[in-house]
Short mmCIF file of C-alpha atoms and ligand atoms in Angstrom, two decimals:
data_model
loop_
_atom_site.label_atom_id
_atom_site.label_comp_id
_atom_site.label_asym_id
_atom_site.label_seq_id
_atom_site.Cartn_x
_atom_site.Cartn_y
_atom_site.Cartn_z
CA MET A 196 11.65 16.51 -15.29
CA ALA A 197 10.52 13.17 -13.84
CA LEU A 198 7.35 13.26 -11.79
CA LYS A 199 7.57 13.06 -8.02
CA ILE A 200 5.26 10.53 -6.48
CA SER A 201 3.88 9.96 -3.01
CA VAL A 202 2.23 6.73 -1.91
CA ILE A 203 -0.10 7.06 1.05
CA GLY A 204 -0.44 3.78 2.95
CA THR A 205 2.40 1.28 2.77
CA GLY A 206 0.71 -2.10 3.22
CA TYR A 207 0.87 -4.83 0.55
CA LEU A 208 -0.47 -2.53 -2.13
CA GLY A 209 1.34 0.68 -1.18
CA ALA A 210 4.77 -0.81 -0.42
CA THR A 211 4.71 -2.70 -3.72
CA HIS A 212 3.48 0.30 -5.71
CA ALA A 213 6.10 2.59 -4.11
CA ALA A 214 8.99 0.21 -4.83
CA CYS A 215 7.83 -0.42 -8.41
CA MET A 216 7.37 3.29 -9.16
CA ALA A 217 10.87 4.00 -7.81
CA SER A 218 12.26 1.19 -9.98
CA LEU A 219 10.82 3.02 -13.01
CA GLY A 220 12.96 6.05 -12.11
CA PHE A 221 10.47 8.21 -10.20
CA ASP A 222 11.31 9.88 -6.89
CA VAL A 223 8.93 8.25 -4.45
CA VAL A 224 8.02 8.87 -0.83
CA GLY A 225 5.88 6.32 1.01
CA ILE A 226 3.76 7.70 3.85
CA ASP A 227 2.18 5.66 6.62
CA VAL A 228 0.76 6.49 10.04
CA ASP A 229 2.48 3.43 11.55
CA PRO A 230 6.00 4.57 12.62
CA ALA A 231 7.18 0.97 13.18
CA LYS A 232 6.32 0.07 9.60
CA ILE A 233 8.05 3.21 8.31
CA ALA A 234 11.20 2.43 10.33
CA LEU A 235 11.36 -1.06 8.83
CA LEU A 236 10.70 0.08 5.26
CA SER A 237 13.28 2.86 5.59
CA LYS A 238 15.87 0.16 6.32
CA GLY A 239 14.82 -1.52 3.07
CA GLU A 240 12.89 -4.32 4.81
CA ILE A 241 9.26 -5.38 4.37
CA PRO A 242 6.97 -6.52 7.21
CA PHE A 243 5.39 -9.33 5.14
CA TYR A 244 6.39 -12.00 2.64
CA GLU A 245 6.05 -11.19 -1.04
CA PRO A 246 8.37 -12.89 -3.56
CA GLY A 247 10.83 -10.46 -5.16
CA LEU A 248 9.59 -7.38 -3.30
CA ASP A 249 12.25 -7.52 -0.57
CA THR A 250 15.12 -7.27 -3.07
CA LEU A 251 13.42 -4.64 -5.22
CA LEU A 252 12.51 -2.43 -2.26
CA ALA A 253 15.98 -2.70 -0.70
CA GLU A 254 17.58 -1.71 -4.04
CA GLN A 255 15.31 1.29 -4.43
CA VAL A 256 15.87 2.51 -0.86
CA LYS A 257 19.62 2.17 -1.41
CA SER A 258 19.41 4.15 -4.65
CA GLY A 259 17.94 7.09 -2.72
CA ARG A 260 14.90 7.27 -5.03
CA LEU A 261 12.62 5.65 -2.44
CA THR A 262 12.12 7.12 1.03
CA PHE A 263 9.49 6.59 3.71
CA SER A 264 8.02 8.91 6.30
CA SER A 265 5.21 9.06 8.83
CA ASN A 266 4.89 12.77 8.25
CA PHE A 267 2.37 13.69 5.54
CA SER A 268 4.09 17.01 4.88
CA ASP A 269 7.03 15.07 3.39
CA ALA A 270 4.76 14.41 0.42
CA SER A 271 4.10 18.08 -0.26
CA SER A 272 6.39 18.33 -3.30
CA ALA A 273 4.83 15.32 -5.06
CA ASP A 274 3.01 15.76 -8.38
CA VAL A 275 0.98 12.59 -7.92
CA HIS A 276 -0.33 11.13 -4.65
CA PHE A 277 -1.40 7.50 -4.79
CA LEU A 278 -3.94 6.57 -2.14
CA CYS A 279 -3.23 2.95 -1.16
CA VAL A 280 -4.74 2.60 2.33
CA GLY A 281 -6.81 -0.39 3.38
CA THR A 282 -10.61 -0.65 3.28
CA PRO A 283 -11.37 -3.67 5.52
CA GLN A 284 -14.84 -4.97 6.30
CA VAL A 285 -16.52 -3.03 9.13
CA LYS A 286 -16.80 -4.94 12.40
CA ASP A 287 -20.59 -4.80 12.61
CA GLY A 288 -21.71 -5.35 9.01
CA LEU A 289 -20.80 -6.15 5.41
CA ALA A 290 -19.73 -2.68 4.26
CA ALA A 291 -16.19 -1.39 3.76
CA ASP A 292 -14.60 0.72 6.47
CA LEU A 293 -13.55 3.99 4.85
CA THR A 294 -11.99 5.58 7.92
CA CYS A 295 -8.42 5.45 6.54
CA VAL A 296 -9.41 6.59 3.04
CA ASN A 297 -11.31 9.59 4.42
CA ALA A 298 -8.54 10.54 6.87
CA SER A 299 -5.85 10.27 4.17
CA LEU A 300 -7.81 12.48 1.79
CA GLU A 301 -8.21 15.14 4.48
CA ALA A 302 -4.47 14.97 5.18
CA ILE A 303 -3.42 15.13 1.50
CA ALA A 304 -5.77 18.04 0.88
CA GLY A 305 -3.82 20.04 3.44
CA PHE A 306 -0.48 19.85 1.64
CA ALA A 307 -1.04 18.91 -2.01
CA LYS A 308 0.65 21.50 -4.22
CA ALA A 309 -1.14 23.31 -7.04
CA GLY A 310 -1.64 21.16 -10.11
CA SER A 311 -1.07 17.88 -8.27
CA LEU A 312 -3.25 14.83 -8.76
CA VAL A 313 -4.57 12.52 -6.05
CA VAL A 314 -5.04 9.01 -7.44
CA GLY A 315 -7.12 6.52 -5.51
CA LYS A 316 -6.04 2.89 -5.75
CA SER A 317 -7.83 1.45 -2.73
CA THR A 318 -10.94 -0.68 -3.35
CA VAL A 319 -13.90 1.50 -2.39
CA PRO A 320 -17.69 1.43 -2.66
CA VAL A 321 -18.86 3.08 -5.87
CA GLY A 322 -19.51 6.78 -5.31
CA THR A 323 -16.58 7.26 -2.95
CA ALA A 324 -14.29 8.79 -5.58
CA ALA A 325 -16.80 11.48 -6.57
CA ARG A 326 -17.40 12.31 -2.90
CA LEU A 327 -13.67 12.49 -2.18
CA ARG A 328 -13.06 14.61 -5.27
CA ALA A 329 -15.70 17.12 -4.20
CA ARG A 330 -14.17 17.31 -0.73
CA LEU A 331 -10.65 17.69 -2.15
CA LEU A 332 -11.70 20.56 -4.41
CA GLU A 333 -13.44 22.23 -1.48
CA LEU A 334 -10.22 22.12 0.58
CA ASN A 335 -7.70 22.47 -2.23
CA PRO A 336 -9.26 23.86 -5.45
CA ASP A 337 -6.00 23.67 -7.45
CA SER A 338 -5.70 19.91 -7.27
CA ASP A 339 -7.68 17.05 -8.82
CA LEU A 340 -8.61 13.45 -8.08
CA ALA A 341 -8.66 10.35 -10.28
CA TRP A 342 -9.34 6.67 -9.59
CA ASN A 343 -6.98 3.95 -10.79
CA PRO A 344 -7.95 0.56 -9.30
CA GLU A 345 -5.24 -1.96 -8.57
CA PHE A 346 -5.59 -5.60 -9.58
CA LEU A 347 -2.39 -7.07 -8.17
CA ARG A 348 -2.41 -10.59 -6.80
CA GLU A 349 -0.45 -11.39 -3.67
CA GLY A 350 2.43 -13.68 -4.57
CA PHE A 351 2.75 -11.89 -7.94
CA ALA A 352 2.55 -8.33 -6.66
CA VAL A 353 5.72 -7.00 -8.32
CA GLU A 354 5.05 -8.63 -11.69
CA ASP A 355 1.39 -7.49 -11.65
CA THR A 356 2.37 -3.91 -10.75
CA LEU A 357 5.14 -3.56 -13.31
CA HIS A 358 3.28 -5.43 -16.05
CA PRO A 359 -0.47 -5.21 -15.35
CA ASN A 360 -2.84 -6.86 -17.82
CA ARG A 361 -4.75 -3.57 -18.12
CA LEU A 362 -4.73 -0.04 -16.70
CA VAL A 363 -8.03 1.50 -15.77
CA VAL A 364 -8.18 5.23 -15.10
CA GLY A 365 -11.28 6.99 -13.86
CA VAL A 366 -10.85 10.68 -14.67
CA THR A 367 -12.90 13.81 -15.13
CA SER A 368 -10.46 15.67 -17.39
CA ASP A 369 -7.87 15.15 -20.13
CA ALA A 370 -5.28 16.82 -17.90
CA ALA A 371 -5.71 14.13 -15.23
CA GLU A 372 -5.52 11.37 -17.85
CA ASN A 373 -2.34 12.88 -19.29
CA ILE A 374 -0.61 12.92 -15.89
CA LEU A 375 -1.47 9.23 -15.50
CA LYS A 376 -0.16 8.55 -19.01
CA ASP A 377 3.19 10.04 -17.88
CA VAL A 378 3.20 7.83 -14.79
CA TYR A 379 2.44 4.71 -16.84
CA ALA A 380 4.53 5.60 -19.91
CA ALA A 381 6.52 2.36 -19.61
CA ASN A 382 3.33 0.28 -19.69
CA LEU A 383 1.90 2.22 -22.60
CA ALA A 384 5.16 1.58 -24.47
CA GLU A 385 4.55 -2.15 -24.06
CA ASN A 386 0.95 -1.78 -25.27
CA THR A 387 -0.80 -2.48 -22.00
CA PRO A 388 -4.53 -1.93 -22.64
CA TRP A 389 -5.56 1.51 -21.37
CA VAL A 390 -9.18 2.01 -20.33
CA ARG A 391 -10.40 5.53 -19.66
CA ALA A 392 -13.57 5.63 -17.61
CA ASP A 393 -15.61 7.92 -15.43
CA LEU A 394 -15.07 7.73 -11.68
CA PRO A 395 -17.92 5.34 -10.78
CA THR A 396 -17.09 2.93 -13.61
CA ALA A 397 -13.43 2.81 -12.56
CA GLU A 398 -14.44 1.99 -8.99
CA LEU A 399 -16.89 -0.65 -10.21
CA VAL A 400 -14.35 -2.38 -12.47
CA LYS A 401 -12.44 -3.54 -9.42
CA VAL A 402 -15.35 -5.00 -7.48
CA ALA A 403 -16.87 -6.45 -10.64
CA ALA A 404 -13.59 -8.23 -11.45
CA ASN A 405 -13.28 -9.65 -7.94
CA SER A 406 -16.95 -10.68 -7.92
CA PHE A 407 -16.43 -12.52 -11.19
CA LEU A 408 -13.35 -14.31 -9.85
CA ALA A 409 -15.19 -15.26 -6.64
CA THR A 410 -18.09 -16.51 -8.74
CA LYS A 411 -15.80 -18.72 -10.81
CA ILE A 412 -14.36 -20.30 -7.67
CA SER A 413 -17.75 -20.83 -6.03
CA PHE A 414 -19.15 -22.17 -9.29
CA ILE A 415 -16.55 -24.91 -9.42
CA ASN A 416 -16.99 -25.59 -5.70
CA ALA A 417 -20.73 -26.00 -6.28
CA MET A 418 -19.88 -28.48 -9.05
CA ALA A 419 -17.63 -30.23 -6.51
CA GLU A 420 -20.66 -30.68 -4.24
CA ILE A 421 -22.60 -32.18 -7.13
CA CYS A 422 -19.68 -34.43 -8.10
CA GLU A 423 -19.55 -35.74 -4.54
CA ALA A 424 -23.27 -36.47 -4.59
CA ALA A 425 -23.16 -38.08 -8.03
CA GLY A 426 -19.85 -39.93 -7.79
CA GLY A 427 -18.01 -37.70 -10.26
CA ASP A 428 -14.61 -36.02 -10.24
CA VAL A 429 -14.54 -32.22 -10.22
CA THR A 430 -10.90 -31.99 -11.28
CA ILE A 431 -11.68 -33.78 -14.56
CA LEU A 432 -14.86 -31.75 -14.98
CA ALA A 433 -12.94 -28.46 -14.50
CA LYS A 434 -10.30 -29.50 -17.01
CA ALA A 435 -12.94 -30.46 -19.54
CA ILE A 436 -15.04 -27.30 -19.32
CA GLY A 437 -11.89 -25.14 -19.19
CA TYR A 438 -10.92 -26.12 -22.74
CA ASP A 439 -13.81 -23.97 -23.95
CA PRO A 440 -12.05 -20.61 -24.36
CA ARG A 441 -15.26 -18.84 -23.34
CA ILE A 442 -14.92 -20.50 -19.95
CA GLY A 443 -11.13 -20.79 -19.63
CA ASN A 444 -9.27 -23.11 -17.30
CA ARG A 445 -8.01 -20.58 -14.74
CA PHE A 446 -9.64 -19.98 -11.37
CA LEU A 447 -11.43 -23.32 -11.59
CA GLN A 448 -9.45 -25.06 -8.87
CA ALA A 449 -12.04 -26.65 -6.59
CA GLY A 450 -11.26 -26.89 -2.91
CA ILE A 451 -11.78 -25.03 0.34
CA GLY A 452 -12.47 -21.81 -1.51
CA PHE A 453 -11.36 -18.22 -1.50
CA GLY A 454 -10.06 -16.15 1.37
CA GLY A 455 -7.59 -13.32 1.83
CA GLY A 456 -7.86 -9.60 2.28
CA CYS A 457 -9.79 -8.93 -0.94
CA LEU A 458 -12.30 -11.36 -2.43
CA PRO A 459 -14.44 -12.06 0.69
CA LYS A 460 -14.67 -8.49 1.89
CA ASP A 461 -15.03 -7.03 -1.60
CA ILE A 462 -18.09 -9.09 -2.53
CA ARG A 463 -19.69 -8.26 0.84
CA ALA A 464 -19.00 -4.54 0.52
CA PHE A 465 -20.37 -4.67 -3.04
CA MET A 466 -23.63 -6.20 -1.77
CA ALA A 467 -23.86 -3.60 0.98
CA ARG A 468 -23.34 -0.78 -1.52
CA ALA A 469 -25.87 -2.21 -3.98
CA GLU A 470 -28.43 -2.20 -1.20
CA GLU A 471 -27.71 1.46 -0.46
CA LEU A 472 -28.17 2.19 -4.15
CA GLY A 473 -31.53 0.39 -4.18
CA ALA A 474 -30.13 -2.27 -6.50
CA SER A 475 -29.64 -5.15 -4.07
CA GLN A 476 -31.47 -7.64 -6.29
CA ALA A 477 -28.75 -7.38 -8.92
CA LEU A 478 -26.20 -8.81 -6.51
CA GLU A 479 -28.37 -11.35 -4.68
CA PHE A 480 -26.28 -14.08 -6.36
CA LEU A 481 -23.19 -12.92 -4.47
CA ARG A 482 -24.87 -14.01 -1.24
CA GLU A 483 -24.96 -17.52 -2.68
CA ILE A 484 -21.32 -17.22 -3.85
CA ASP A 485 -20.37 -16.34 -0.27
CA SER A 486 -22.43 -19.25 1.14
CA ILE A 487 -20.92 -21.83 -1.24
CA ASN A 488 -17.50 -20.54 -0.24
CA ILE A 489 -18.15 -20.87 3.49
CA ARG A 490 -19.74 -24.30 2.93
CA ALA A 491 -16.52 -25.58 1.31
CA ARG A 492 -14.77 -25.10 4.66
CA GLN A 493 -17.53 -27.03 6.44
CA ARG A 494 -17.31 -29.87 3.94
CA VAL A 495 -13.69 -30.54 4.90
CA ILE A 496 -14.71 -30.73 8.54
CA GLU A 497 -17.49 -33.18 7.60
CA LEU A 498 -14.93 -35.35 5.78
CA VAL A 499 -12.75 -35.35 8.90
CA ARG A 500 -15.71 -36.45 11.03
CA ARG A 501 -16.63 -39.13 8.51
CA ASP A 502 -13.13 -40.60 8.59
CA LEU A 503 -12.43 -40.25 12.32
CA SER A 504 -15.64 -39.89 14.31
CA GLU A 505 -18.43 -37.42 14.96
CA ASP A 506 -16.68 -36.65 18.22
CA LEU A 507 -13.34 -35.03 17.45
CA ARG A 508 -12.27 -34.60 21.06
CA GLY A 509 -8.73 -35.85 21.61
CA LYS A 510 -8.07 -36.53 17.92
CA LYS A 511 -4.73 -35.36 16.57
CA ILE A 512 -5.05 -33.37 13.37
CA ALA A 513 -2.13 -32.15 11.25
CA VAL A 514 -2.82 -29.10 9.09
CA LEU A 515 -0.48 -28.28 6.22
CA GLY A 516 -0.88 -24.63 5.31
CA ALA A 517 -2.01 -21.50 7.14
CA ALA A 518 -1.74 -18.77 4.50
CA PHE A 519 -4.86 -17.96 2.46
CA LYS A 520 -2.94 -19.09 -0.61
CA PRO A 521 0.62 -20.18 -1.44
CA ASP A 522 3.50 -17.71 -1.90
CA SER A 523 2.01 -15.40 0.69
CA ASP A 524 2.19 -15.12 4.47
CA ASP A 525 -1.20 -13.39 4.54
CA VAL A 526 -3.62 -15.12 6.90
CA ARG A 527 -6.52 -12.67 6.59
CA ASP A 528 -9.70 -14.74 6.25
CA SER A 529 -7.58 -17.80 5.51
CA PRO A 530 -9.81 -20.84 4.79
CA ALA A 531 -7.01 -23.09 6.10
CA LEU A 532 -6.85 -21.37 9.49
CA ASP A 533 -10.62 -21.09 9.74
CA ILE A 534 -10.87 -24.87 9.36
CA ALA A 535 -8.00 -25.44 11.82
CA VAL A 536 -9.61 -23.23 14.46
CA GLN A 537 -13.04 -24.83 14.07
CA ILE A 538 -11.60 -28.32 14.45
CA GLN A 539 -9.58 -27.24 17.48
CA ALA A 540 -12.75 -25.74 18.97
CA ALA A 541 -14.44 -29.13 18.53
CA GLY A 542 -11.91 -30.57 20.97
CA ALA A 543 -9.23 -31.91 18.63
CA HIS A 544 -5.53 -31.23 19.02
CA VAL A 545 -4.57 -29.33 15.87
CA THR A 546 -0.97 -28.74 14.79
CA VAL A 547 -0.30 -26.37 11.92
CA HIS A 548 2.67 -26.02 9.59
CA ASP A 549 3.28 -23.35 6.95
CA PRO A 550 6.57 -22.42 5.26
CA LYS A 551 5.99 -18.66 5.64
CA ALA A 552 2.83 -17.83 7.56
CA MET A 553 3.43 -19.45 10.94
CA GLU A 554 4.23 -16.21 12.76
CA PRO A 555 1.16 -14.24 11.59
CA ALA A 556 -0.99 -17.33 12.12
CA ALA A 557 0.23 -17.81 15.69
CA LYS A 558 -0.33 -14.14 16.39
CA ARG A 559 -3.92 -14.35 15.20
CA PHE A 560 -4.75 -17.77 16.68
CA PRO A 561 -2.44 -18.49 19.63
CA VAL A 562 -4.82 -21.32 20.61
CA LEU A 563 -3.44 -23.51 17.78
CA ASN A 564 -0.23 -25.54 17.98
CA PHE A 565 2.52 -24.91 15.47
CA ALA A 566 5.31 -27.20 14.25
CA GLN A 567 8.54 -26.09 12.62
CA THR A 568 8.74 -29.02 10.22
CA VAL A 569 6.22 -31.10 8.27
CA GLU A 570 7.44 -34.26 10.02
CA GLU A 571 6.91 -32.71 13.45
CA CYS A 572 3.47 -31.50 12.38
CA LEU A 573 2.47 -35.01 11.26
CA THR A 574 3.83 -36.86 14.28
CA GLY A 575 1.10 -39.04 15.77
CA ALA A 576 -1.60 -37.49 13.54
CA ASP A 577 -4.92 -39.31 13.05
CA ILE A 578 -5.51 -37.36 9.85
CA VAL A 579 -3.55 -34.90 7.68
CA LEU A 580 -5.29 -31.92 6.07
CA HIS A 581 -3.60 -30.28 3.08
CA LEU A 582 -5.14 -26.80 3.07
CA THR A 583 -2.73 -24.41 1.29
CA GLU A 584 -1.09 -25.71 -1.87
CA TRP A 585 2.53 -24.69 -1.29
CA LYS A 586 4.95 -26.25 -3.79
CA MET A 587 6.83 -27.91 -0.91
CA TYR A 588 3.70 -29.90 0.04
CA ARG A 589 3.17 -31.09 -3.51
CA GLU A 590 6.75 -32.37 -3.48
CA LEU A 591 6.42 -34.33 -0.21
CA ASP A 592 7.24 -38.04 -0.24
CA PRO A 593 4.08 -39.74 1.07
CA ALA A 594 5.90 -43.05 1.59
CA ALA A 595 8.43 -41.46 3.94
CA LEU A 596 5.77 -39.47 5.79
CA LYS A 597 3.73 -42.55 6.65
CA ALA A 598 6.17 -43.47 9.40
CA HIS A 599 5.26 -40.32 11.36
CA VAL A 600 1.47 -40.56 11.50
CA ALA A 601 -0.83 -42.68 13.63
CA GLN A 602 -3.22 -43.21 10.71
CA ALA A 603 -2.32 -42.63 7.06
CA ILE A 604 -5.35 -40.57 5.99
CA VAL A 605 -4.96 -37.36 4.01
CA ILE A 606 -7.60 -34.88 2.89
CA ASP A 607 -6.50 -32.71 -0.01
CA GLY A 608 -8.44 -29.50 0.51
CA ARG A 609 -6.92 -27.92 -2.61
CA ASN A 610 -6.99 -30.75 -5.13
CA ALA A 611 -3.29 -30.17 -5.67
CA LEU A 612 -1.59 -33.36 -4.42
CA ASP A 613 -0.77 -36.29 -6.70
CA ARG A 614 -3.52 -38.68 -5.64
CA GLU A 615 -2.01 -41.74 -7.34
CA LYS A 616 1.30 -41.21 -5.54
CA TRP A 617 -0.36 -40.97 -2.12
CA LEU A 618 -2.58 -43.99 -2.80
CA ALA A 619 0.40 -46.02 -4.00
CA ALA A 620 2.21 -45.18 -0.75
CA GLY A 621 -0.69 -46.70 1.17
CA TRP A 622 -2.58 -43.56 2.23
CA LYS A 623 -6.35 -43.26 2.36
CA PHE A 624 -6.88 -40.25 0.11
CA ARG A 625 -9.86 -37.89 0.31
CA ALA A 626 -10.49 -34.71 -1.62
CA LEU A 627 -13.33 -32.27 -2.15
CA GLY A 628 -15.37 -33.08 -5.24
CA ARG A 629 -13.73 -36.40 -6.01
CA ALA A 630 -15.58 -39.60 -5.34
C1 UDX B 772 -7.36 -11.09 -5.65
C2 UDX B 772 -7.50 -10.79 -7.15
O1 UDX B 772 -7.07 -11.92 -7.90
C3 UDX B 772 -6.70 -9.56 -7.51
O2 UDX B 772 -6.86 -9.25 -8.88
C4 UDX B 772 -7.17 -8.41 -6.64
O3 UDX B 772 -6.42 -7.25 -6.90
C5 UDX B 772 -7.06 -8.77 -5.17
O4 UDX B 772 -7.77 -9.96 -4.90
P1 UDX B 772 -5.48 -12.23 -4.14
O5 UDX B 772 -6.32 -11.89 -2.94
O6 UDX B 772 -4.01 -11.99 -4.08
O7 UDX B 772 -6.00 -11.41 -5.42
O8 UDX B 772 -5.70 -13.78 -4.41
P2 UDX B 772 -6.23 -14.69 -5.60
O9 UDX B 772 -5.08 -15.25 -6.32
O10 UDX B 772 -7.28 -14.04 -6.38
O11 UDX B 772 -6.87 -15.89 -4.75
C6 UDX B 772 -7.96 -15.62 -3.88
C7 UDX B 772 -8.38 -16.86 -3.15
O12 UDX B 772 -9.04 -17.76 -4.03
C8 UDX B 772 -7.28 -17.66 -2.49
O13 UDX B 772 -7.70 -18.05 -1.20
C9 UDX B 772 -7.10 -18.85 -3.40
O14 UDX B 772 -6.62 -19.97 -2.72
C10 UDX B 772 -8.53 -19.07 -3.89
N1 UDX B 772 -8.63 -19.73 -5.20
C11 UDX B 772 -8.09 -19.16 -6.31
C12 UDX B 772 -9.32 -20.93 -5.31
O15 UDX B 772 -9.84 -21.47 -4.32
N2 UDX B 772 -9.43 -21.53 -6.54
C13 UDX B 772 -8.90 -20.98 -7.65
O16 UDX B 772 -9.05 -21.57 -8.73
C14 UDX B 772 -8.21 -19.76 -7.54
#
């Protein structure tokens, strides 16, 4: 008989995982403490933008295989409980806040049936899984706990969940590994690499991967700083080094740097944990990765001052992009919004446009102005900042847009616009890392 699955926490990760598991034929119940979210998901709707997930989730709800509940006891018949709750940065430090993970474990322990497996997917500080497993066995000795980190990217969440580039399972027994092999039978059939690890290694794989990705981005942004100082072009440099397969050309897009709900908080929590472990020196470099990343945001503001004036009061600034990256409406630690807010705080009048993230952005920063169209956003602007590389911005006609602005100056914060096209249309074109 097919396994029954529960997914605890129905945010980006949980909602996607639940819908994908149901699409593979499992009976799935998604549990969340937020009744409003559960009501929406039960209708087959999602409270955020993620390409393809809306259709998939609606289909699965309609099929009857996917249900949602705010009552933990509705997960009592499940064989596998995936723990997908958030682990944001604590308010007063760098560490991860484990309140939701701890509370969920306590709740699951109360109803998990004999022989069931709790599988952590949330990104946690190393050592958490072993602690949670000990607690689970204390409360519910007939169950077990494994760790199975999730590597999905927003914007590609469904594809990454259904066809991950690897599956990492931290287990303490063959029985636990075998249950996970049943869950991921479809992936094993398509030869997805399967990595069995102990609990701490499985936890570390996730933060190590995100630290590496963050390092790649900050590396190229450091090269951008050097290119600016030396009169070089970081986009050509990135292309050239990327041809070396040991380096690779992905994640070398220089610009305003990384944001979102994962990379920034994960590298900080990793540093905090290393310090607790007495190994802080090993991750000292991540402090520099974080600083380079924050500096990239400042460098855009410096460019604005250089082109307009030191004093930004009264200047009209158009910002294209609010999401932390394209194909997402996520504005958590969005570099684009951070820059917009800082410029607004300096006395400028900032108007923001984004094809999907306007509502969450306005909710978070009501002090900013928002425009429904690109043209409206650019009207009367002294400078245009391109800060999230949505496809629609790359396809804009710079010649037609010129009529709307007060001054035709654009700063490409993502090195994604066609510079020649904008120059030919008579724009002054600035970009990070390009002389
Ligand atoms: C990331 C990891 O990629 C994923 O594996 C993990 O599970 C969660 O964290 P995500 O947060 O969705 O995924 O975004 P990602 O695509 O990694 O981009 C992160 C940030 O880096 C974005 O702000 C993006 O704009 C920026 N970025 C990415 C760059 O500035 N340059 C690049 O070359 C690539």
